[in-house]
Amino acid sequence: MKIIEGLLALKGSEKILIINARFNHIITDRLVEGAHDAFLRHGGKEENLSLMLVPGAFEIPLALEKALSSKLYDAVVCLGAVIRGSTPHFDYVSAEVSKGIANTMLKYGAPVTFGVLTTDNIEQAIERAGSKAGNKGFEAMSGAIELLSLFRNIKA
Protein backbone atom coordinates (compact mmCIF):
# COMPACT_ATOMS: atom_id res chain seq x y z
CA MET A 1 0.00 0.00 0.00
CA LYS A 2 1.33 3.44 -0.92
CA ILE A 3 1.02 5.90 1.94
CA ILE A 4 0.86 9.58 1.09
CA GLU A 5 1.60 11.83 4.03
CA GLY A 6 3.22 15.10 4.91
CA LEU A 7 6.22 15.77 7.08
CA LEU A 8 6.77 18.48 9.67
CA ALA A 9 9.52 20.15 7.70
CA LEU A 10 9.70 23.23 5.53
CA LYS A 11 12.10 23.59 2.63
CA GLY A 12 12.70 27.19 3.63
CA SER A 13 11.07 28.98 0.72
CA GLU A 14 7.43 28.54 1.74
CA LYS A 15 5.55 31.74 2.49
CA ILE A 16 3.03 31.41 5.29
CA LEU A 17 0.56 33.98 6.55
CA ILE A 18 -0.91 34.08 10.03
CA ILE A 19 -4.26 35.86 10.24
CA ASN A 20 -4.85 36.84 13.85
CA ALA A 21 -7.88 38.42 15.49
CA ARG A 22 -7.00 41.28 17.85
CA PHE A 23 -10.09 40.76 20.03
CA ASN A 24 -9.09 38.80 23.15
CA HIS A 25 -5.47 39.74 22.33
CA ILE A 26 -4.24 38.49 25.69
CA ILE A 27 -5.05 35.01 24.36
CA THR A 28 -4.44 35.49 20.63
CA ASP A 29 -0.99 37.02 21.13
CA ARG A 30 0.06 33.75 22.79
CA LEU A 31 -1.36 31.79 19.84
CA VAL A 32 0.75 33.86 17.45
CA GLU A 33 3.83 33.22 19.57
CA GLY A 34 3.16 29.48 19.38
CA ALA A 35 2.64 29.59 15.60
CA HIS A 36 5.82 31.64 15.14
CA ASP A 37 7.77 29.15 17.25
CA ALA A 38 6.48 26.18 15.22
CA PHE A 39 7.34 27.92 11.94
CA LEU A 40 10.94 28.51 12.99
CA ARG A 41 11.38 25.07 14.60
CA HIS A 42 10.26 23.33 11.40
CA GLY A 43 12.70 25.14 9.13
CA GLY A 44 10.90 28.35 8.20
CA LYS A 45 12.77 31.56 7.48
CA GLU A 46 11.67 34.66 9.35
CA GLU A 47 11.30 36.70 6.14
CA ASN A 48 8.76 34.16 4.81
CA LEU A 49 6.32 34.55 7.69
CA SER A 50 3.73 37.34 7.66
CA LEU A 51 1.17 38.40 10.24
CA MET A 52 -2.14 40.02 9.27
CA LEU A 53 -4.17 41.50 12.11
CA VAL A 54 -7.94 41.79 11.91
CA PRO A 55 -10.31 43.33 14.48
CA GLY A 56 -12.03 40.10 15.55
CA ALA A 57 -12.63 36.50 14.60
CA PHE A 58 -15.66 37.39 12.48
CA GLU A 59 -13.37 39.23 10.04
CA ILE A 60 -10.99 36.31 9.52
CA PRO A 61 -12.86 34.73 6.56
CA LEU A 62 -12.81 37.95 4.52
CA ALA A 63 -9.11 38.48 5.24
CA LEU A 64 -8.49 34.85 4.25
CA GLU A 65 -10.34 35.41 0.96
CA LYS A 66 -8.14 38.43 0.18
CA ALA A 67 -4.96 36.60 1.16
CA LEU A 68 -5.66 33.50 -0.91
CA SER A 69 -6.82 35.46 -3.94
CA SER A 70 -3.52 37.39 -3.88
CA LYS A 71 -1.59 34.12 -4.40
CA LEU A 72 1.21 35.55 -2.23
CA TYR A 73 1.11 32.77 0.36
CA ASP A 74 1.58 29.02 0.22
CA ALA A 75 -0.47 28.44 3.40
CA VAL A 76 -2.52 30.42 5.90
CA VAL A 77 -2.96 29.86 9.63
CA CYS A 78 -6.13 31.41 11.12
CA LEU A 79 -5.95 32.32 14.81
CA GLY A 80 -8.46 33.88 17.17
CA ALA A 81 -10.40 33.40 20.37
CA VAL A 82 -14.18 33.44 20.74
CA ILE A 83 -15.14 33.12 24.39
CA ARG A 84 -18.72 32.40 25.42
CA GLY A 85 -20.50 35.20 27.23
CA SER A 86 -24.02 35.66 28.53
CA THR A 87 -25.56 36.39 25.11
CA PRO A 88 -25.93 34.27 21.94
CA HIS A 89 -23.19 36.33 20.24
CA PHE A 90 -20.70 33.47 20.77
CA ASP A 91 -22.88 31.04 18.80
CA TYR A 92 -23.24 33.35 15.82
CA VAL A 93 -19.60 34.36 15.63
CA SER A 94 -18.11 30.90 16.12
CA ALA A 95 -20.46 29.35 13.53
CA GLU A 96 -19.79 32.00 10.90
CA VAL A 97 -16.03 31.99 11.42
CA SER A 98 -15.73 28.23 11.05
CA LYS A 99 -18.08 28.14 8.06
CA GLY A 100 -16.34 31.08 6.38
CA ILE A 101 -12.86 29.64 6.81
CA ALA A 102 -13.95 26.20 5.57
CA ASN A 103 -15.73 27.59 2.52
CA THR A 104 -12.80 29.80 1.55
CA MET A 105 -10.27 27.01 2.04
CA LEU A 106 -12.30 24.71 -0.22
CA LYS A 107 -12.81 27.44 -2.82
CA TYR A 108 -9.05 27.90 -3.25
CA GLY A 109 -7.90 24.36 -2.46
CA ALA A 110 -5.17 25.84 -0.31
CA PRO A 111 -3.58 24.69 2.94
CA VAL A 112 -5.46 26.59 5.65
CA THR A 113 -5.62 25.66 9.30
CA PHE A 114 -8.16 26.59 11.94
CA GLY A 115 -6.63 27.81 15.17
CA VAL A 116 -9.61 29.80 16.38
CA LEU A 117 -10.38 28.90 19.97
CA THR A 118 -14.08 28.57 20.83
CA THR A 119 -14.22 28.20 24.57
CA ASP A 120 -16.81 28.42 27.31
CA ASN A 121 -14.65 30.64 29.52
CA ILE A 122 -11.37 32.51 29.78
CA GLU A 123 -9.74 29.69 31.76
CA GLN A 124 -10.25 27.25 28.88
CA ALA A 125 -8.80 29.79 26.46
CA ILE A 126 -5.72 30.29 28.66
CA GLU A 127 -5.22 26.51 28.84
CA ARG A 128 -5.21 26.28 25.04
CA ALA A 129 -2.93 29.29 24.54
CA GLY A 130 0.14 27.78 26.12
CA SER A 131 -0.59 26.28 29.50
CA LYS A 132 -2.15 22.90 30.34
CA ALA A 133 -3.60 22.04 26.93
CA GLY A 134 -0.58 23.14 24.90
CA ASN A 135 -0.61 25.96 22.39
CA LYS A 136 -3.19 25.69 19.62
CA GLY A 137 -1.27 28.28 17.58
CA PHE A 138 1.72 25.93 17.53
CA GLU A 139 -0.58 23.07 16.52
CA ALA A 140 -2.26 25.10 13.76
CA MET A 141 1.11 26.08 12.26
CA SER A 142 2.32 22.49 12.49
CA GLY A 143 -0.81 21.40 10.62
CA ALA A 144 -0.19 23.96 7.87
CA ILE A 145 3.40 22.79 7.48
CA GLU A 146 2.28 19.17 7.25
CA LEU A 147 -0.37 20.06 4.66
CA LEU A 148 2.21 21.88 2.51
CA SER A 149 4.41 18.80 2.56
CA LEU A 150 1.45 16.52 1.85
CA PHE A 151 0.37 18.61 -1.14
CA ARG A 152 3.93 18.45 -2.54
CA ASN A 153 3.82 14.65 -2.21
CA ILE A 154 0.48 14.42 -4.00
CA LYS A 155 1.89 16.36 -6.97
CA ALA A 156 5.00 14.18 -7.13
mmCIF file of C-alpha atoms in Angstrom:
data_model
loop_
_atom_site.group_PDB
_atom_site.id
_atom_site.type_symbol
_atom_site.label_atom_id
_atom_site.label_comp_id
_atom_site.label_asym_id
_atom_site.label_seq_id
_atom_site.Cartn_x
_atom_site.Cartn_y
_atom_site.Cartn_z
ATOM 1 C CA MET A 1 0.000 0.000 0.000
ATOM 2 C CA LYS A 2 1.330 3.439 -0.921
ATOM 3 C CA ILE A 3 1.022 5.896 1.937
ATOM 4 C CA ILE A 4 0.863 9.582 1.088
ATOM 5 C CA GLU A 5 1.603 11.832 4.027
ATOM 6 C CA GLY A 6 3.220 15.100 4.910
ATOM 7 C CA LEU A 7 6.220 15.774 7.084
ATOM 8 C CA LEU A 8 6.767 18.478 9.667
ATOM 9 C CA ALA A 9 9.523 20.153 7.696
ATOM 10 C CA LEU A 10 9.702 23.229 5.526
ATOM 11 C CA LYS A 11 12.104 23.592 2.628
ATOM 12 C CA GLY A 12 12.698 27.191 3.634
ATOM 13 C CA SER A 13 11.069 28.983 0.722
ATOM 14 C CA GLU A 14 7.428 28.544 1.739
ATOM 15 C CA LYS A 15 5.548 31.743 2.488
ATOM 16 C CA ILE A 16 3.028 31.405 5.288
ATOM 17 C CA LEU A 17 0.562 33.984 6.547
ATOM 18 C CA ILE A 18 -0.910 34.077 10.031
ATOM 19 C CA ILE A 19 -4.258 35.861 10.244
ATOM 20 C CA ASN A 20 -4.848 36.837 13.855
ATOM 21 C CA ALA A 21 -7.882 38.425 15.489
ATOM 22 C CA ARG A 22 -7.000 41.279 17.850
ATOM 23 C CA PHE A 23 -10.093 40.757 20.029
ATOM 24 C CA ASN A 24 -9.087 38.802 23.145
ATOM 25 C CA HIS A 25 -5.473 39.743 22.327
ATOM 26 C CA ILE A 26 -4.239 38.485 25.694
ATOM 27 C CA ILE A 27 -5.054 35.014 24.356
ATOM 28 C CA THR A 28 -4.439 35.486 20.629
ATOM 29 C CA ASP A 29 -0.994 37.021 21.125
ATOM 30 C CA ARG A 30 0.063 33.747 22.791
ATOM 31 C CA LEU A 31 -1.357 31.786 19.839
ATOM 32 C CA VAL A 32 0.747 33.864 17.448
ATOM 33 C CA GLU A 33 3.834 33.221 19.575
ATOM 34 C CA GLY A 34 3.160 29.485 19.380
ATOM 35 C CA ALA A 35 2.645 29.589 15.603
ATOM 36 C CA HIS A 36 5.818 31.635 15.141
ATOM 37 C CA ASP A 37 7.774 29.147 17.250
ATOM 38 C CA ALA A 38 6.480 26.182 15.224
ATOM 39 C CA PHE A 39 7.337 27.923 11.944
ATOM 40 C CA LEU A 40 10.940 28.508 12.990
ATOM 41 C CA ARG A 41 11.378 25.066 14.599
ATOM 42 C CA HIS A 42 10.264 23.325 11.404
ATOM 43 C CA GLY A 43 12.699 25.139 9.129
ATOM 44 C CA GLY A 44 10.898 28.346 8.198
ATOM 45 C CA LYS A 45 12.774 31.555 7.482
ATOM 46 C CA GLU A 46 11.673 34.662 9.353
ATOM 47 C CA GLU A 47 11.299 36.700 6.144
ATOM 48 C CA ASN A 48 8.764 34.163 4.807
ATOM 49 C CA LEU A 49 6.315 34.549 7.691
ATOM 50 C CA SER A 50 3.735 37.343 7.659
ATOM 51 C CA LEU A 51 1.172 38.404 10.239
ATOM 52 C CA MET A 52 -2.137 40.018 9.268
ATOM 53 C CA LEU A 53 -4.168 41.500 12.108
ATOM 54 C CA VAL A 54 -7.944 41.791 11.912
ATOM 55 C CA PRO A 55 -10.314 43.329 14.482
ATOM 56 C CA GLY A 56 -12.028 40.103 15.552
ATOM 57 C CA ALA A 57 -12.632 36.498 14.600
ATOM 58 C CA PHE A 58 -15.665 37.392 12.482
ATOM 59 C CA GLU A 59 -13.366 39.230 10.036
ATOM 60 C CA ILE A 60 -10.990 36.306 9.519
ATOM 61 C CA PRO A 61 -12.862 34.729 6.556
ATOM 62 C CA LEU A 62 -12.806 37.952 4.520
ATOM 63 C CA ALA A 63 -9.113 38.480 5.241
ATOM 64 C CA LEU A 64 -8.494 34.851 4.253
ATOM 65 C CA GLU A 65 -10.337 35.407 0.962
ATOM 66 C CA LYS A 66 -8.143 38.434 0.179
ATOM 67 C CA ALA A 67 -4.957 36.604 1.161
ATOM 68 C CA LEU A 68 -5.660 33.500 -0.906
ATOM 69 C CA SER A 69 -6.823 35.462 -3.943
ATOM 70 C CA SER A 70 -3.519 37.388 -3.877
ATOM 71 C CA LYS A 71 -1.586 34.121 -4.396
ATOM 72 C CA LEU A 72 1.205 35.550 -2.230
ATOM 73 C CA TYR A 73 1.108 32.769 0.360
ATOM 74 C CA ASP A 74 1.575 29.017 0.224
ATOM 75 C CA ALA A 75 -0.471 28.436 3.402
ATOM 76 C CA VAL A 76 -2.518 30.416 5.899
ATOM 77 C CA VAL A 77 -2.963 29.856 9.635
ATOM 78 C CA CYS A 78 -6.130 31.405 11.115
ATOM 79 C CA LEU A 79 -5.948 32.319 14.806
ATOM 80 C CA GLY A 80 -8.464 33.876 17.168
ATOM 81 C CA ALA A 81 -10.405 33.402 20.374
ATOM 82 C CA VAL A 82 -14.176 33.445 20.741
ATOM 83 C CA ILE A 83 -15.142 33.116 24.391
ATOM 84 C CA ARG A 84 -18.724 32.396 25.417
ATOM 85 C CA GLY A 85 -20.501 35.200 27.234
ATOM 86 C CA SER A 86 -24.023 35.664 28.532
ATOM 87 C CA THR A 87 -25.557 36.392 25.110
ATOM 88 C CA PRO A 88 -25.935 34.274 21.936
ATOM 89 C CA HIS A 89 -23.189 36.334 20.245
ATOM 90 C CA PHE A 90 -20.701 33.468 20.768
ATOM 91 C CA ASP A 91 -22.875 31.036 18.799
ATOM 92 C CA TYR A 92 -23.241 33.350 15.820
ATOM 93 C CA VAL A 93 -19.599 34.362 15.630
ATOM 94 C CA SER A 94 -18.113 30.896 16.117
ATOM 95 C CA ALA A 95 -20.462 29.349 13.534
ATOM 96 C CA GLU A 96 -19.792 31.999 10.897
ATOM 97 C CA VAL A 97 -16.034 31.990 11.419
ATOM 98 C CA SER A 98 -15.733 28.233 11.051
ATOM 99 C CA LYS A 99 -18.076 28.144 8.060
ATOM 100 C CA GLY A 100 -16.337 31.082 6.383
ATOM 101 C CA ILE A 101 -12.862 29.636 6.813
ATOM 102 C CA ALA A 102 -13.946 26.202 5.572
ATOM 103 C CA ASN A 103 -15.731 27.591 2.517
ATOM 104 C CA THR A 104 -12.796 29.796 1.554
ATOM 105 C CA MET A 105 -10.271 27.008 2.035
ATOM 106 C CA LEU A 106 -12.296 24.707 -0.216
ATOM 107 C CA LYS A 107 -12.809 27.436 -2.818
ATOM 108 C CA TYR A 108 -9.049 27.904 -3.254
ATOM 109 C CA GLY A 109 -7.902 24.358 -2.455
ATOM 110 C CA ALA A 110 -5.167 25.845 -0.313
ATOM 111 C CA PRO A 111 -3.585 24.693 2.937
ATOM 112 C CA VAL A 112 -5.456 26.592 5.647
ATOM 113 C CA THR A 113 -5.616 25.655 9.302
ATOM 114 C CA PHE A 114 -8.164 26.590 11.943
ATOM 115 C CA GLY A 115 -6.629 27.808 15.173
ATOM 116 C CA VAL A 116 -9.612 29.802 16.381
ATOM 117 C CA LEU A 117 -10.383 28.900 19.969
ATOM 118 C CA THR A 118 -14.077 28.567 20.825
ATOM 119 C CA THR A 119 -14.219 28.197 24.569
ATOM 120 C CA ASP A 120 -16.806 28.418 27.312
ATOM 121 C CA ASN A 121 -14.651 30.638 29.520
ATOM 122 C CA ILE A 122 -11.367 32.507 29.785
ATOM 123 C CA GLU A 123 -9.739 29.693 31.756
ATOM 124 C CA GLN A 124 -10.246 27.248 28.884
ATOM 125 C CA ALA A 125 -8.800 29.795 26.465
ATOM 126 C CA ILE A 126 -5.717 30.294 28.655
ATOM 127 C CA GLU A 127 -5.222 26.507 28.841
ATOM 128 C CA ARG A 128 -5.211 26.283 25.036
ATOM 129 C CA ALA A 129 -2.930 29.287 24.538
ATOM 130 C CA GLY A 130 0.141 27.779 26.116
ATOM 131 C CA SER A 131 -0.594 26.285 29.496
ATOM 132 C CA LYS A 132 -2.150 22.896 30.344
ATOM 133 C CA ALA A 133 -3.601 22.038 26.926
ATOM 134 C CA GLY A 134 -0.577 23.141 24.899
ATOM 135 C CA ASN A 135 -0.606 25.964 22.389
ATOM 136 C CA LYS A 136 -3.189 25.690 19.621
ATOM 137 C CA GLY A 137 -1.274 28.280 17.580
ATOM 138 C CA PHE A 138 1.718 25.932 17.530
ATOM 139 C CA GLU A 139 -0.577 23.073 16.520
ATOM 140 C CA ALA A 140 -2.257 25.101 13.761
ATOM 141 C CA MET A 141 1.110 26.078 12.260
ATOM 142 C CA SER A 142 2.321 22.487 12.486
ATOM 143 C CA GLY A 143 -0.809 21.403 10.616
ATOM 144 C CA ALA A 144 -0.194 23.964 7.873
ATOM 145 C CA ILE A 145 3.398 22.788 7.478
ATOM 146 C CA GLU A 146 2.279 19.171 7.249
ATOM 147 C CA LEU A 147 -0.368 20.061 4.663
ATOM 148 C CA LEU A 148 2.209 21.880 2.510
ATOM 149 C CA SER A 149 4.408 18.805 2.564
ATOM 150 C CA LEU A 150 1.451 16.519 1.852
ATOM 151 C CA PHE A 151 0.370 18.610 -1.140
ATOM 152 C CA ARG A 152 3.928 18.448 -2.539
ATOM 153 C CA ASN A 153 3.817 14.648 -2.208
ATOM 154 C CA ILE A 154 0.478 14.416 -4.004
ATOM 155 C CA LYS A 155 1.889 16.358 -6.972
ATOM 156 C CA ALA A 156 5.001 14.178 -7.126
#
